[in-house]
PDB file of C-alpha atoms in Angstrom:
ATOM      1  CA  UNK A   1       3.624 -11.853  -3.273  1.00 36.00           C
ATOM      2  CA  UNK A   2       6.609 -13.170  -5.148  1.00 38.00           C
ATOM      3  CA  UNK A   3       8.759 -10.036  -4.970  1.00 43.00           C
ATOM      4  CA  UNK A   4       9.949  -8.645  -1.696  1.00 52.00           C
ATOM      5  CA  UNK A   5      11.181  -5.219  -0.759  1.00 55.00           C
ATOM      6  CA  UNK A   6      14.934  -5.502  -0.177  1.00 52.00           C
ATOM      7  CA  UNK A   7      15.995  -5.696   3.433  1.00 50.00           C
ATOM      8  CA  UNK A   8      19.101  -4.316   5.060  1.00 41.00           C
ATOM      9  CA  UNK A   9      21.693  -6.825   6.238  1.00 39.00           C
ATOM     10  CA  UNK A  10      20.798  -5.731   9.790  1.00 40.00           C
ATOM     11  CA  UNK A  11      17.020  -5.326   9.660  1.00 41.00           C
ATOM     12  CA  UNK A  12      16.726  -4.259  13.314  1.00 39.00           C
ATOM     13  CA  UNK A  13      19.020  -1.299  12.597  1.00 38.00           C
ATOM     14  CA  UNK A  14      17.128  -0.503   9.392  1.00 43.00           C
ATOM     15  CA  UNK A  15      13.786  -0.451  11.189  1.00 45.00           C
ATOM     16  CA  UNK A  16      15.001   1.830  13.981  1.00 47.00           C
ATOM     17  CA  UNK A  17      16.847   4.107  11.550  1.00 57.00           C
ATOM     18  CA  UNK A  18      13.873   4.348   9.214  1.00 71.00           C
ATOM     19  CA  UNK A  19      10.609   4.693  11.122  1.00 84.00           C
ATOM     20  CA  UNK A  20       7.329   4.283   9.282  1.00 94.00           C
ATOM     21  CA  UNK A  21       5.701   7.511   8.140  1.00 95.00           C
ATOM     22  CA  UNK A  22       2.174   6.043   8.283  1.00 96.00           C
ATOM     23  CA  UNK A  23       0.140   2.863   8.286  1.00 96.00           C
ATOM     24  CA  UNK A  24      -0.948   1.865   4.799  1.00 97.00           C
ATOM     25  CA  UNK A  25      -4.447   3.162   4.087  1.00 96.00           C
ATOM     26  CA  UNK A  26      -4.925   0.569   1.340  1.00 96.00           C
ATOM     27  CA  UNK A  27      -4.145  -2.757   3.024  1.00 96.00           C
ATOM     28  CA  UNK A  28      -4.340  -1.542   6.627  1.00 95.00           C
ATOM     29  CA  UNK A  29      -1.608  -3.963   7.667  1.00 96.00           C
ATOM     30  CA  UNK A  30       1.632  -2.558   6.273  1.00 96.00           C
ATOM     31  CA  UNK A  31       3.778   0.392   7.253  1.00 96.00           C
ATOM     32  CA  UNK A  32       4.914   3.050   4.785  1.00 97.00           C
ATOM     33  CA  UNK A  33       8.660   3.638   4.676  1.00 96.00           C
ATOM     34  CA  UNK A  34      10.647   6.120   2.590  1.00 96.00           C
ATOM     35  CA  UNK A  35      12.803   4.684  -0.215  1.00 95.00           C
ATOM     36  CA  UNK A  36      15.006   6.158  -2.972  1.00 94.00           C
ATOM     37  CA  UNK A  37      15.193   4.788  -6.504  1.00 94.00           C
ATOM     38  CA  UNK A  38      18.861   4.335  -7.381  1.00 92.00           C
ATOM     39  CA  UNK A  39      18.088   4.803 -11.094  1.00 91.00           C
ATOM     40  CA  UNK A  40      16.527   8.285 -10.924  1.00 93.00           C
ATOM     41  CA  UNK A  41      16.900   9.322  -7.235  1.00 93.00           C
ATOM     42  CA  UNK A  42      13.126   9.628  -6.795  1.00 94.00           C
ATOM     43  CA  UNK A  43      12.015   9.607  -3.146  1.00 95.00           C
ATOM     44  CA  UNK A  44       8.841   7.566  -2.591  1.00 95.00           C
ATOM     45  CA  UNK A  45       6.880   5.785   0.140  1.00 96.00           C
ATOM     46  CA  UNK A  46       6.481   1.991  -0.171  1.00 96.00           C
ATOM     47  CA  UNK A  47       4.165  -0.209   1.879  1.00 96.00           C
ATOM     48  CA  UNK A  48       6.097  -3.110   3.388  1.00 95.00           C
ATOM     49  CA  UNK A  49       3.030  -5.376   3.104  1.00 96.00           C
ATOM     50  CA  UNK A  50       1.105  -4.709  -0.145  1.00 96.00           C
ATOM     51  CA  UNK A  51       4.072  -3.032  -1.926  1.00 95.00           C
ATOM     52  CA  UNK A  52       2.150  -0.046  -3.283  1.00 96.00           C
ATOM     53  CA  UNK A  53       4.210   3.096  -3.988  1.00 96.00           C
ATOM     54  CA  UNK A  54       3.371   6.786  -3.473  1.00 97.00           C
ATOM     55  CA  UNK A  55       5.364   9.599  -5.137  1.00 95.00           C
ATOM     56  CA  UNK A  56       4.309  12.275  -2.667  1.00 96.00           C
ATOM     57  CA  UNK A  57       5.570  11.198   0.761  1.00 95.00           C
ATOM     58  CA  UNK A  58       4.146  14.281   2.488  1.00 96.00           C
ATOM     59  CA  UNK A  59       0.674  13.791   1.004  1.00 97.00           C
ATOM     60  CA  UNK A  60       0.516  10.098   1.977  1.00 96.00           C
ATOM     61  CA  UNK A  61       1.789  10.982   5.475  1.00 95.00           C
ATOM     62  CA  UNK A  62      -1.104  13.452   5.822  1.00 96.00           C
ATOM     63  CA  UNK A  63      -3.690  11.166   4.208  1.00 97.00           C
ATOM     64  CA  UNK A  64      -2.705   7.481   3.902  1.00 95.00           C
ATOM     65  CA  UNK A  65      -5.919   6.769   1.976  1.00 95.00           C
ATOM     66  CA  UNK A  66      -4.879   8.698  -1.174  1.00 96.00           C
ATOM     67  CA  UNK A  67      -4.458   6.685  -4.357  1.00 96.00           C
ATOM     68  CA  UNK A  68      -1.052   5.111  -4.956  1.00 96.00           C
ATOM     69  CA  UNK A  69       1.107   5.864  -7.986  1.00 95.00           C
ATOM     70  CA  UNK A  70       2.303   2.348  -8.709  1.00 92.00           C
ATOM     71  CA  UNK A  71       3.562  -0.860  -7.183  1.00 92.00           C
ATOM     72  CA  UNK A  72       6.931  -2.375  -6.350  1.00 91.00           C
ATOM     73  CA  UNK A  73       9.347  -3.011  -8.043  1.00 90.00           C
ATOM     74  CA  UNK A  74       8.573  -0.527 -10.868  1.00 90.00           C
ATOM     75  CA  UNK A  75       9.579   3.049 -10.089  1.00 92.00           C
ATOM     76  CA  UNK A  76       6.638   5.401 -10.766  1.00 91.00           C
ATOM     77  CA  UNK A  77       9.056   8.195 -11.760  1.00 91.00           C
ATOM     78  CA  UNK A  78      11.515   6.609 -14.231  1.00 92.00           C
ATOM     79  CA  UNK A  79       9.440   3.451 -14.936  1.00 90.00           C
ATOM     80  CA  UNK A  80      12.467   1.192 -14.322  1.00 87.00           C
ATOM     81  CA  UNK A  81      10.988  -2.295 -14.007  1.00 80.00           C
ATOM     82  CA  UNK A  82      13.835  -3.659 -11.937  1.00 75.00           C
ATOM     83  CA  UNK A  83      14.243  -0.643  -9.711  1.00 67.00           C
ATOM     84  CA  UNK A  84      17.147  -0.709  -7.306  1.00 85.00           C
ATOM     85  CA  UNK A  85      15.796   0.684  -4.039  1.00 90.00           C
ATOM     86  CA  UNK A  86      17.631   2.087  -1.036  1.00 90.00           C
ATOM     87  CA  UNK A  87      15.854   2.832   2.234  1.00 90.00           C
ATOM     88  CA  UNK A  88      16.130   6.472   3.277  1.00 90.00           C
ATOM     89  CA  UNK A  89      17.365   6.797   6.851  1.00 83.00           C
TER      90      UNK A  89
END
């Protein structure tokens, strides 16, 4: 894919500080991490491989096969196309 989920300047710290909540049930290869949209403060889960987004982090933790609500970089809450994302630690 041409867009990439932003990475922390120290990715090893980011990974240990932000463990995956589940393996992606769509692509089966990525891990779901919790992110916050800096435009509207929405908390979502984003797959680090296929870049799908889920609004309900608890529901996707319980059942990673539920349908996604959108795809990166657009925020499914505020619809910002160039969403500024911050990883929740």
